[in-house]
Coordinates of N, CA and C in Angstrom, one line a residue:
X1 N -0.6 9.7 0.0 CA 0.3 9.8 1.1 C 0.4 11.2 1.6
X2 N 0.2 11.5 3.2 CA 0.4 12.6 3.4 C 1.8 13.3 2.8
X3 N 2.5 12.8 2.5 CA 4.0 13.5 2.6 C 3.8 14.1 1.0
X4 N 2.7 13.6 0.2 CA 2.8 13.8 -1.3 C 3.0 15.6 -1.1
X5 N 2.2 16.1 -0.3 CA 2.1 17.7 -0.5 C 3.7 18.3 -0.2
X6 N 4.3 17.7 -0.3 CA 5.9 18.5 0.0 C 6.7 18.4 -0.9
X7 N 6.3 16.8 -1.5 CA 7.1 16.7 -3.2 C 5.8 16.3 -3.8
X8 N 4.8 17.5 -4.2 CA 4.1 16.6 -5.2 C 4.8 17.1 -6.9
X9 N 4.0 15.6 -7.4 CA 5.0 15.5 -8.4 C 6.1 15.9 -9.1
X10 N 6.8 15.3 -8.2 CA 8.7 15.3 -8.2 C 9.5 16.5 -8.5
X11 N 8.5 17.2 -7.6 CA 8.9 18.8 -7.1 C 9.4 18.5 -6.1
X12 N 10.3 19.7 -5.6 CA 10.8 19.7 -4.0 C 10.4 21.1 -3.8
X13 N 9.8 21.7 -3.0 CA 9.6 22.8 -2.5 C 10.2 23.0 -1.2
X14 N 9.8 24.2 -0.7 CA 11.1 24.8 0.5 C 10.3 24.2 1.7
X15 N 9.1 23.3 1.8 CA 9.2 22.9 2.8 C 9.7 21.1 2.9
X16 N 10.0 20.8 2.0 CA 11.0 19.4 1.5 C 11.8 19.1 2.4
X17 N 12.7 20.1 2.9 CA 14.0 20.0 3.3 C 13.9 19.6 5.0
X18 N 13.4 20.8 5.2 CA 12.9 20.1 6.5 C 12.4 19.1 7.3
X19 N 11.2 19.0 6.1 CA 10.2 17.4 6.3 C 11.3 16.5 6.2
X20 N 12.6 16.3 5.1 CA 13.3 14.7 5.4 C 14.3 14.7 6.3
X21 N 14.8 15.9 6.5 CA 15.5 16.4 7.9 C 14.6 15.9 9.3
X22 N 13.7 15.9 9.3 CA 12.5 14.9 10.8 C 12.3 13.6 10.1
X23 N 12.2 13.4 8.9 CA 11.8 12.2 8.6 C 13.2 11.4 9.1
X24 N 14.4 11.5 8.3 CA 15.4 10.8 8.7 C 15.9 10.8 10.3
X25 N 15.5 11.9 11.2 CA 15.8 11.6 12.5 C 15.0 10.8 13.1
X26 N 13.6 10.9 12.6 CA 12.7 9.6 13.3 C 13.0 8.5 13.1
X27 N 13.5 7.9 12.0 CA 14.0 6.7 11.3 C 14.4 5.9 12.2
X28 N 15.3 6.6 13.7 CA 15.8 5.3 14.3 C 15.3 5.2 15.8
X29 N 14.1 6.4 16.0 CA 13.1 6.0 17.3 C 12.8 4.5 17.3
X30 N 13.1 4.2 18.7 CA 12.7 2.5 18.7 C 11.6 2.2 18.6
X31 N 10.8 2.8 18.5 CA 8.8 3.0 18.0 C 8.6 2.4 16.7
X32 N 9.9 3.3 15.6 CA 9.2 3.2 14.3 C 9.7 2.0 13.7
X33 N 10.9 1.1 14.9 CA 11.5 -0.1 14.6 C 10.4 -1.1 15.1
X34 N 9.7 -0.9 15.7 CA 8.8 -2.0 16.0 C 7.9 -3.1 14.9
X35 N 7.4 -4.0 15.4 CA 7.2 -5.0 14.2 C 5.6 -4.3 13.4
X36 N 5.0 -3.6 14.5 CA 3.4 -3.0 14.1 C 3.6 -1.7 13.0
X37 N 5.0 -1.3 13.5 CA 5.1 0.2 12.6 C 6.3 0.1 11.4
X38 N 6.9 -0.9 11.1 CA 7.6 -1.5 10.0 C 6.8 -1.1 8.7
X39 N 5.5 -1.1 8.2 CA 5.4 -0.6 6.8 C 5.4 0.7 7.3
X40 N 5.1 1.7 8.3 CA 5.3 2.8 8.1 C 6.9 3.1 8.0
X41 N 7.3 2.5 8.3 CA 9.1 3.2 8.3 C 9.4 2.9 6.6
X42 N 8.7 1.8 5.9 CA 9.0 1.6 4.9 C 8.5 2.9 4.1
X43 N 7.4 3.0 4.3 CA 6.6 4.3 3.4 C 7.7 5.3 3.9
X44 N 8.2 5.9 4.8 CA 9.3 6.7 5.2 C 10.0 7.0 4.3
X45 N 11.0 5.6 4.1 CA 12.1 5.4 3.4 C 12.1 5.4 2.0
X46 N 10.5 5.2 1.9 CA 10.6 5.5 -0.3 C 10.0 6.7 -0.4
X47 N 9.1 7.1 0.6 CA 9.5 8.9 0.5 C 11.3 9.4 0.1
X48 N 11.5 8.9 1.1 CA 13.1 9.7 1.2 C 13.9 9.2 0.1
X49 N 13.8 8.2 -0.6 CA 14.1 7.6 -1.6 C 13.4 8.4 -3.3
X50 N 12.5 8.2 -2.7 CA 11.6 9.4 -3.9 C 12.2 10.7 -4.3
X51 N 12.6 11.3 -3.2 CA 12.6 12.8 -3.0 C 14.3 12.9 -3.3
X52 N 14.7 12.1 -2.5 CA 16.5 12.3 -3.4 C 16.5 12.0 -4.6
X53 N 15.9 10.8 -5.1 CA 16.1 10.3 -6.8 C 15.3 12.1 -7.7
X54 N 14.3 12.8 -6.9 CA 14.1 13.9 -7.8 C 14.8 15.3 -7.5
X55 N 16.0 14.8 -6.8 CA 17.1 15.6 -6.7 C 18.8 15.3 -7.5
X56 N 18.5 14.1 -7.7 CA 19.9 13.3 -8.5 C 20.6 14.5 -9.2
X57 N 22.0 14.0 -9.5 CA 22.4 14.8 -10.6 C 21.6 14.6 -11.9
X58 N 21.3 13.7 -12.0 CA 20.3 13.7 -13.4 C 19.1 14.8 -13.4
X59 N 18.6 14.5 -12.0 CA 17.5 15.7 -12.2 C 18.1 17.2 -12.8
X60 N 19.0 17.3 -11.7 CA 19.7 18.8 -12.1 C 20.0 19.1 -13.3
X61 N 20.9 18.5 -13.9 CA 21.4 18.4 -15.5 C 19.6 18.6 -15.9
X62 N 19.1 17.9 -15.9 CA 17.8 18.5 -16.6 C 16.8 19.6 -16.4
X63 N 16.9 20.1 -15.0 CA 16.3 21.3 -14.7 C 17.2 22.1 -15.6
X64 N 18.6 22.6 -15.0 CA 19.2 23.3 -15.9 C 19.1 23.7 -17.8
X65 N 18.9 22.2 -17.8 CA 19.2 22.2 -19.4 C 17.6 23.1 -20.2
X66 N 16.1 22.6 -19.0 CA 15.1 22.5 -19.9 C 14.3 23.8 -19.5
X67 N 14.4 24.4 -18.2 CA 13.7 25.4 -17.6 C 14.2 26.8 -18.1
X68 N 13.7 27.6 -18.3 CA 14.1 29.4 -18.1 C 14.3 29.6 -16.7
X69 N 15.3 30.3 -17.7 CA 16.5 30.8 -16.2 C 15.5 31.2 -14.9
X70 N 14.6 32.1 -14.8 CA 13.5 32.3 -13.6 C 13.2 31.3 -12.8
X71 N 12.7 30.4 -13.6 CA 11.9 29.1 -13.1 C 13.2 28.2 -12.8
X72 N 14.2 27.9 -13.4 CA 15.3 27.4 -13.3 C 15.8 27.5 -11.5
X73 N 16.2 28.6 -11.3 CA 17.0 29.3 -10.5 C 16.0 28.7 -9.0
X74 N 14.7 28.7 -9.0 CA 13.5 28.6 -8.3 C 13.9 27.3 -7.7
X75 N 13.7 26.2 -9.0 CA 13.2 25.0 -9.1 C 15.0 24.3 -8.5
X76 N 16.6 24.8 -9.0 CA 17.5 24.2 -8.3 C 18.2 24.5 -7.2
X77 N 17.5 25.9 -6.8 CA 17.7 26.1 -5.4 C 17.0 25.5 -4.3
X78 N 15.6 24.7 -4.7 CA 15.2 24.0 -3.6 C 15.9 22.2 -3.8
X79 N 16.7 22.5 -4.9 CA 16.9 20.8 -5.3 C 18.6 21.0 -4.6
X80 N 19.0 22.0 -5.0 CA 20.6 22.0 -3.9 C 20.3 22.3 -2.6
X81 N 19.2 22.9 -2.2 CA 19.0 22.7 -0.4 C 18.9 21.6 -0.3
X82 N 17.8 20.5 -0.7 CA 18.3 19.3 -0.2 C 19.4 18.3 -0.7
X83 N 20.1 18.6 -1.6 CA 21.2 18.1 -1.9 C 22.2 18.7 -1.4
X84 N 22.2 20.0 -0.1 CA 23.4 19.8 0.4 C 23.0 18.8 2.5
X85 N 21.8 18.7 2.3 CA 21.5 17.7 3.5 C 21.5 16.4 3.1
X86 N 21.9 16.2 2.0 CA 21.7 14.8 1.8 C 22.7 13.8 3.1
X87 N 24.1 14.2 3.6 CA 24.8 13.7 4.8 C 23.5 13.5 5.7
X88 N 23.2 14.1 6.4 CA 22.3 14.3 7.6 C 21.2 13.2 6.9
X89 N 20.4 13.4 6.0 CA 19.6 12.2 5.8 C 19.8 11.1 5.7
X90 N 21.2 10.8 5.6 CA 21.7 9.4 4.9 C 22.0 9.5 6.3
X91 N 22.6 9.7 7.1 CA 22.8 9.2 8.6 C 21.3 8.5 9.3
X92 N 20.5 9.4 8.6 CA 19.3 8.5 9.6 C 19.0 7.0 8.9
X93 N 19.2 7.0 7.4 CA 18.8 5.6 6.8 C 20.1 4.8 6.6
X94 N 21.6 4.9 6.8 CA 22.3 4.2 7.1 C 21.7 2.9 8.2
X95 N 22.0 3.2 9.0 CA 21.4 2.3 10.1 C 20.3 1.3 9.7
X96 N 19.5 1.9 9.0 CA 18.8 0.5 8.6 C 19.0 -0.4 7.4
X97 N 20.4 0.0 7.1 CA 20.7 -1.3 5.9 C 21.1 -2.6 6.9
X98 N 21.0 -2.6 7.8 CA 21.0 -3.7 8.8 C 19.8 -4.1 9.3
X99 N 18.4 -3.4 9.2 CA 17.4 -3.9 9.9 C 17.1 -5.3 9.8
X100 N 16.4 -5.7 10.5 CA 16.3 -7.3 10.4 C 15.1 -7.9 9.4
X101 N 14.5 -6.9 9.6 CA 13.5 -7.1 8.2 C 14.2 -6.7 7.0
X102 N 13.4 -7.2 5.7 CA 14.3 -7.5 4.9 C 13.4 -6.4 4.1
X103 N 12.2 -5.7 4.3 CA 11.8 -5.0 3.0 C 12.3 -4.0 3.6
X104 N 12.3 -3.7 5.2 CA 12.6 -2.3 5.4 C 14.4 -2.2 4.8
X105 N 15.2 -3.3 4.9 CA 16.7 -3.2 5.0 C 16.6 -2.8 3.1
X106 N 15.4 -2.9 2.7 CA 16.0 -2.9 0.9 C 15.4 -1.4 0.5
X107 N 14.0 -1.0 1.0 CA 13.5 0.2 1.0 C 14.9 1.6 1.8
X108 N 15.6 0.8 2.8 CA 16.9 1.6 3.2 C 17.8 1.8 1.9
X109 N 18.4 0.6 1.5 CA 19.2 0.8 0.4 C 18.7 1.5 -0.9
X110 N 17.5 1.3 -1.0 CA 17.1 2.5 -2.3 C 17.1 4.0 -2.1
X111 N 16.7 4.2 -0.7 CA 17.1 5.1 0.0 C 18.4 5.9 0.0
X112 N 19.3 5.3 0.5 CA 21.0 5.4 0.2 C 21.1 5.7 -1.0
X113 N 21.2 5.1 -1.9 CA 22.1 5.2 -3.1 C 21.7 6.3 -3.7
X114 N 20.7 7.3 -4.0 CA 20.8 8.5 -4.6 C 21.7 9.4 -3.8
X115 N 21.2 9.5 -2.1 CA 22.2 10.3 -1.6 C 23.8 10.4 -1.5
X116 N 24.2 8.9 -1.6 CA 25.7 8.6 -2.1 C 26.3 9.5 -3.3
X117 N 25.1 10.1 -3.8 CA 25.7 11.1 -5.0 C 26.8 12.0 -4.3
X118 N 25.8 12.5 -3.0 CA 26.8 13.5 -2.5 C 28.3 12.8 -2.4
X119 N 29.7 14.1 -2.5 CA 30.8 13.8 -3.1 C 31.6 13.0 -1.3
X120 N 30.7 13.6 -0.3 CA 31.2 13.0 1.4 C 30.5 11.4 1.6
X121 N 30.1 11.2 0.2 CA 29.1 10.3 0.9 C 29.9 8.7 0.1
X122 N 30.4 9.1 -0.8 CA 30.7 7.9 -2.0 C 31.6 7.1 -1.6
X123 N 32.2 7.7 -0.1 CA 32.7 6.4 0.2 C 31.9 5.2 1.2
X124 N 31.0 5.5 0.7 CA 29.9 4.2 1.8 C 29.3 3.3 0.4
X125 N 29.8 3.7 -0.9 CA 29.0 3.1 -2.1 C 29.7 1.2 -2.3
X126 N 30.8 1.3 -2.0 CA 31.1 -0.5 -1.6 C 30.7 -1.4 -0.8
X127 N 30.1 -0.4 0.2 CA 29.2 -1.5 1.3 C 27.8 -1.4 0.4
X128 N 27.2 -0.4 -0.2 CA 26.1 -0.2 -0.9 C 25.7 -1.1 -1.8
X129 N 26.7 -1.4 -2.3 CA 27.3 -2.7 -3.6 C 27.2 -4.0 -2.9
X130 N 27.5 -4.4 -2.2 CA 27.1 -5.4 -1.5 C 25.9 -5.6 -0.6
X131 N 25.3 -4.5 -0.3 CA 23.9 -4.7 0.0 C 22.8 -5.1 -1.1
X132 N 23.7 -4.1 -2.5 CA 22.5 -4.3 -3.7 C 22.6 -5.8 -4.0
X133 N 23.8 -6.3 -3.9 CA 24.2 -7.9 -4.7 C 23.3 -8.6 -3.8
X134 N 22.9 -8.6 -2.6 CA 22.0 -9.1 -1.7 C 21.0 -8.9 -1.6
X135 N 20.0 -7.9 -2.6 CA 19.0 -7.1 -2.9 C 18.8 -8.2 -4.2
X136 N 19.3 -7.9 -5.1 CA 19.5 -8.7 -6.6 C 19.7 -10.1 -6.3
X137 N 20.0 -10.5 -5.3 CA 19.7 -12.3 -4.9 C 18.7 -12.8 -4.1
X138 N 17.9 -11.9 -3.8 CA 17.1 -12.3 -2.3 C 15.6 -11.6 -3.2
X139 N 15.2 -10.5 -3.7 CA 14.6 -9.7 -4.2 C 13.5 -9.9 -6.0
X140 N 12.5 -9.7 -5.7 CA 11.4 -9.9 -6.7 C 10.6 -8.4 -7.5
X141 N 11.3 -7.3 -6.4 CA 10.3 -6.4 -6.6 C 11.4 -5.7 -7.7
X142 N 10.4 -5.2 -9.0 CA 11.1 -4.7 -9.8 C 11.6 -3.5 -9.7
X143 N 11.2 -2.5 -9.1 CA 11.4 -1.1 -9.0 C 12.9 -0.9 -8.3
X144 N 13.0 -1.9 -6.9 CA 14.0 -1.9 -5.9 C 15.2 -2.3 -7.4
X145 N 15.0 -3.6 -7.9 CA 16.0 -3.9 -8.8 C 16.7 -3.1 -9.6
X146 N 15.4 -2.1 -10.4 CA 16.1 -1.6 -11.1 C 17.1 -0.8 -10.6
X147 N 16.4 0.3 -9.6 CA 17.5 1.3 -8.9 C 18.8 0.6 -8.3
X148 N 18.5 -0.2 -8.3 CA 20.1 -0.9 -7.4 C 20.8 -1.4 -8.7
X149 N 20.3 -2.0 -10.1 CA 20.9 -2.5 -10.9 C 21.6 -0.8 -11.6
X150 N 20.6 0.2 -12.0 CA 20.9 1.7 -12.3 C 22.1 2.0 -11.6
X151 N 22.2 2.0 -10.5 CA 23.6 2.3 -9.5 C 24.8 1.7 -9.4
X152 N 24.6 0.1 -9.8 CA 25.5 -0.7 -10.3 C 26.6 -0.2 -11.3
X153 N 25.5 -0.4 -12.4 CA 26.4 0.5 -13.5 C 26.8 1.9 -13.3
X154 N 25.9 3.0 -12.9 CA 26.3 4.0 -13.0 C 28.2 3.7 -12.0
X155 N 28.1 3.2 -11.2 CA 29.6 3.2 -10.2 C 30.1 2.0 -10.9
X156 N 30.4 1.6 -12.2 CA 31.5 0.9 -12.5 C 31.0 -0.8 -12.6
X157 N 30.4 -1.2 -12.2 CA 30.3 -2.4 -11.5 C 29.5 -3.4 -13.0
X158 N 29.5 -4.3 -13.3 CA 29.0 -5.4 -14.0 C 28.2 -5.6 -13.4
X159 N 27.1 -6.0 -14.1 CA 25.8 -6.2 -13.8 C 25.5 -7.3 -14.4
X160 N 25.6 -7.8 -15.6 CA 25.4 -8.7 -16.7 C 24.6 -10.0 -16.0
X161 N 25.5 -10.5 -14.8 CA 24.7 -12.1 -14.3 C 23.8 -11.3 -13.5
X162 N 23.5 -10.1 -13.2 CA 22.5 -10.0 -12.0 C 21.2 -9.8 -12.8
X163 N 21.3 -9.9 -14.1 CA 20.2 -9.2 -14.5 C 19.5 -10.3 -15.5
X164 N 18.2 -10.4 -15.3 CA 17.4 -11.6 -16.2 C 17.1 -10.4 -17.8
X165 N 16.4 -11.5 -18.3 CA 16.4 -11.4 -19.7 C 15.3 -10.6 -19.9
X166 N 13.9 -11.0 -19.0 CA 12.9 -9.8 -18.9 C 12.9 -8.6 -18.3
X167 N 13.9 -7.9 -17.0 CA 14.2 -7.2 -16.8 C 14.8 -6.2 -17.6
X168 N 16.1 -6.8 -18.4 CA 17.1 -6.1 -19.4 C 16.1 -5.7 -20.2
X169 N 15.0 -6.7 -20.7 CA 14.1 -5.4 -22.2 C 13.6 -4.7 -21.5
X170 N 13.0 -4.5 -20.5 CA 11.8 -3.8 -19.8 C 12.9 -2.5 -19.1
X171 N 14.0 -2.7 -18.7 CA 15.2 -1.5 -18.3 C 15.3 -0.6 -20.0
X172 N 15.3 -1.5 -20.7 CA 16.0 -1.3 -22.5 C 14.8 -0.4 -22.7
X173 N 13.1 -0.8 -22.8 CA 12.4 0.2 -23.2 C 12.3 1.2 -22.2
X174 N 12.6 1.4 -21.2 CA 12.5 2.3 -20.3 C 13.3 3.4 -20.2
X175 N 15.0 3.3 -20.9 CA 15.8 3.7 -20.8 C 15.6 4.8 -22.4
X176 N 15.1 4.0 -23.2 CA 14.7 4.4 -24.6 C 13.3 5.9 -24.2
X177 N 12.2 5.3 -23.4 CA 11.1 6.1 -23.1 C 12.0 7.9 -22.4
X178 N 13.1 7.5 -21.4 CA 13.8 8.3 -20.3 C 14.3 9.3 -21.7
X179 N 14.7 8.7 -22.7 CA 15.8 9.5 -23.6 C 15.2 10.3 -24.1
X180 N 13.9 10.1 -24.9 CA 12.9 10.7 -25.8 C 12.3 11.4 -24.8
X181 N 12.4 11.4 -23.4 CA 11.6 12.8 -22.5 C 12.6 13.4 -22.2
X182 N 14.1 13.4 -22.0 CA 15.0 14.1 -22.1 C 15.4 14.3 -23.0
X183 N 14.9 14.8 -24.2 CA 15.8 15.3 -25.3 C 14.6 16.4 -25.6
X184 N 12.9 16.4 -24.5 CA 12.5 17.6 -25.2 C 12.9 19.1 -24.9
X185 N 12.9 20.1 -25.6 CA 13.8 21.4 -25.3 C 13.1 21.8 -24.7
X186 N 11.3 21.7 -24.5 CA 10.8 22.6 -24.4 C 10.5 23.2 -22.5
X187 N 10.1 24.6 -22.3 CA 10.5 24.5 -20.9 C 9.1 23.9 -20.3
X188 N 9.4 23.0 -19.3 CA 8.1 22.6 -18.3 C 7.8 22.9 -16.9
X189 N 8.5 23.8 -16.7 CA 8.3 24.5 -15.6 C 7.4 25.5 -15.3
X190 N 6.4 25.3 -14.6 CA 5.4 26.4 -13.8 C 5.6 25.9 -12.5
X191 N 4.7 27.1 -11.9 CA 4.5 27.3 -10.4 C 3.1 26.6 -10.1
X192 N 3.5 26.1 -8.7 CA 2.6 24.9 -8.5 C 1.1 25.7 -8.5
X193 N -0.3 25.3 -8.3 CA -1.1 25.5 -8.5 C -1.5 26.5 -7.0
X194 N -0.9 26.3 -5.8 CA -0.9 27.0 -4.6 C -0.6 28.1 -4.0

């Protein structure tokens, strides 16, 4: 995907910020709502979806904890530039948790919920909650699941009936794989190849 060069691999670099700053204002041109350009709005939205989940507070906590200070300082200064636009981005994919298609309205909500991190943003996370519970009843694709079941919990909420029996092992080994790469000390930070 073109867009890979701005976050390749679950980097953000300093031209990141900008690119989802246009990305999120295109979002609601009546063009990119049309029925011919619907998977491109989708690929949009899991960019922008991509790119905040590798800005999470989780990311952070882990840059901090695993990088030297140099590479550190590099690597969360371009993760707090886009974490402090996360408002402005989330204004452009708000709007389409209503779309009338249903992959673009769920690729929106996966979209949303990392940026909800931000502390202006958490009061939109109850309507978010009831978009996921309609995500989790309507929905087959596992990736969308998981992040919306992940967000569940993380904000409090039971999840128990939303969640099948093959999912919960396949979250369980996943969550087990997540631990054992966050617990290595070692630093992994270099400068990109460019």
């Amino acid at each position: 995907m073109a867009l890979g060069a701005v976050t390749h691999q679950n980097t953000i670099y300093e031209a990141t910020v900008p690119v989802a700053l246009y990305v999120a204002a295109v979002l609601g041109h009546p063009v990119a709502g049309m029925a011919a350009h619907r998977p491109t709005l989708v690929v949009l939205l899991e960019w922008l979806s991509d790119t905040a989940y590798d800005a999470d507070d989780a990311c952070v906590a882990i840059a901090e904890r695993c990088c030297d200070e140099g590479c550190r300082d590099e690597c969360c200064r371009q993760m707090r530039e886009f974490r402090d636009v996360r408002p402005a981005v989330f204004s452009g994919v708000h709007p389409l948790l209503g779309h009338d298609d249903a992959d673009v309205r769920d690729a929106a909500l996966v979209a949303a919920i990392p940026l909800a991190e931000h502390p202006v943003l958490t009061l939109y996370r109850t309507e978010l909650v009831d978009h996921a519970r309609r995500l989790l009843a309507t929905s087959t694709h596992r990736r969308r699941r998981y992040r919306v079941l992940d967000a569940m919990k993380a904000w409090g909420h039971d999840t128990g009936s939303l969640d099948n029996a093959d999912e919960a092992e396949a979250r369980g080994l996943r969550a087990r794989r997540m631990a054992e790469r966050h617990s290595w000390t070692g630093g992994y930070c270099e400068d990109p190849p460019f």
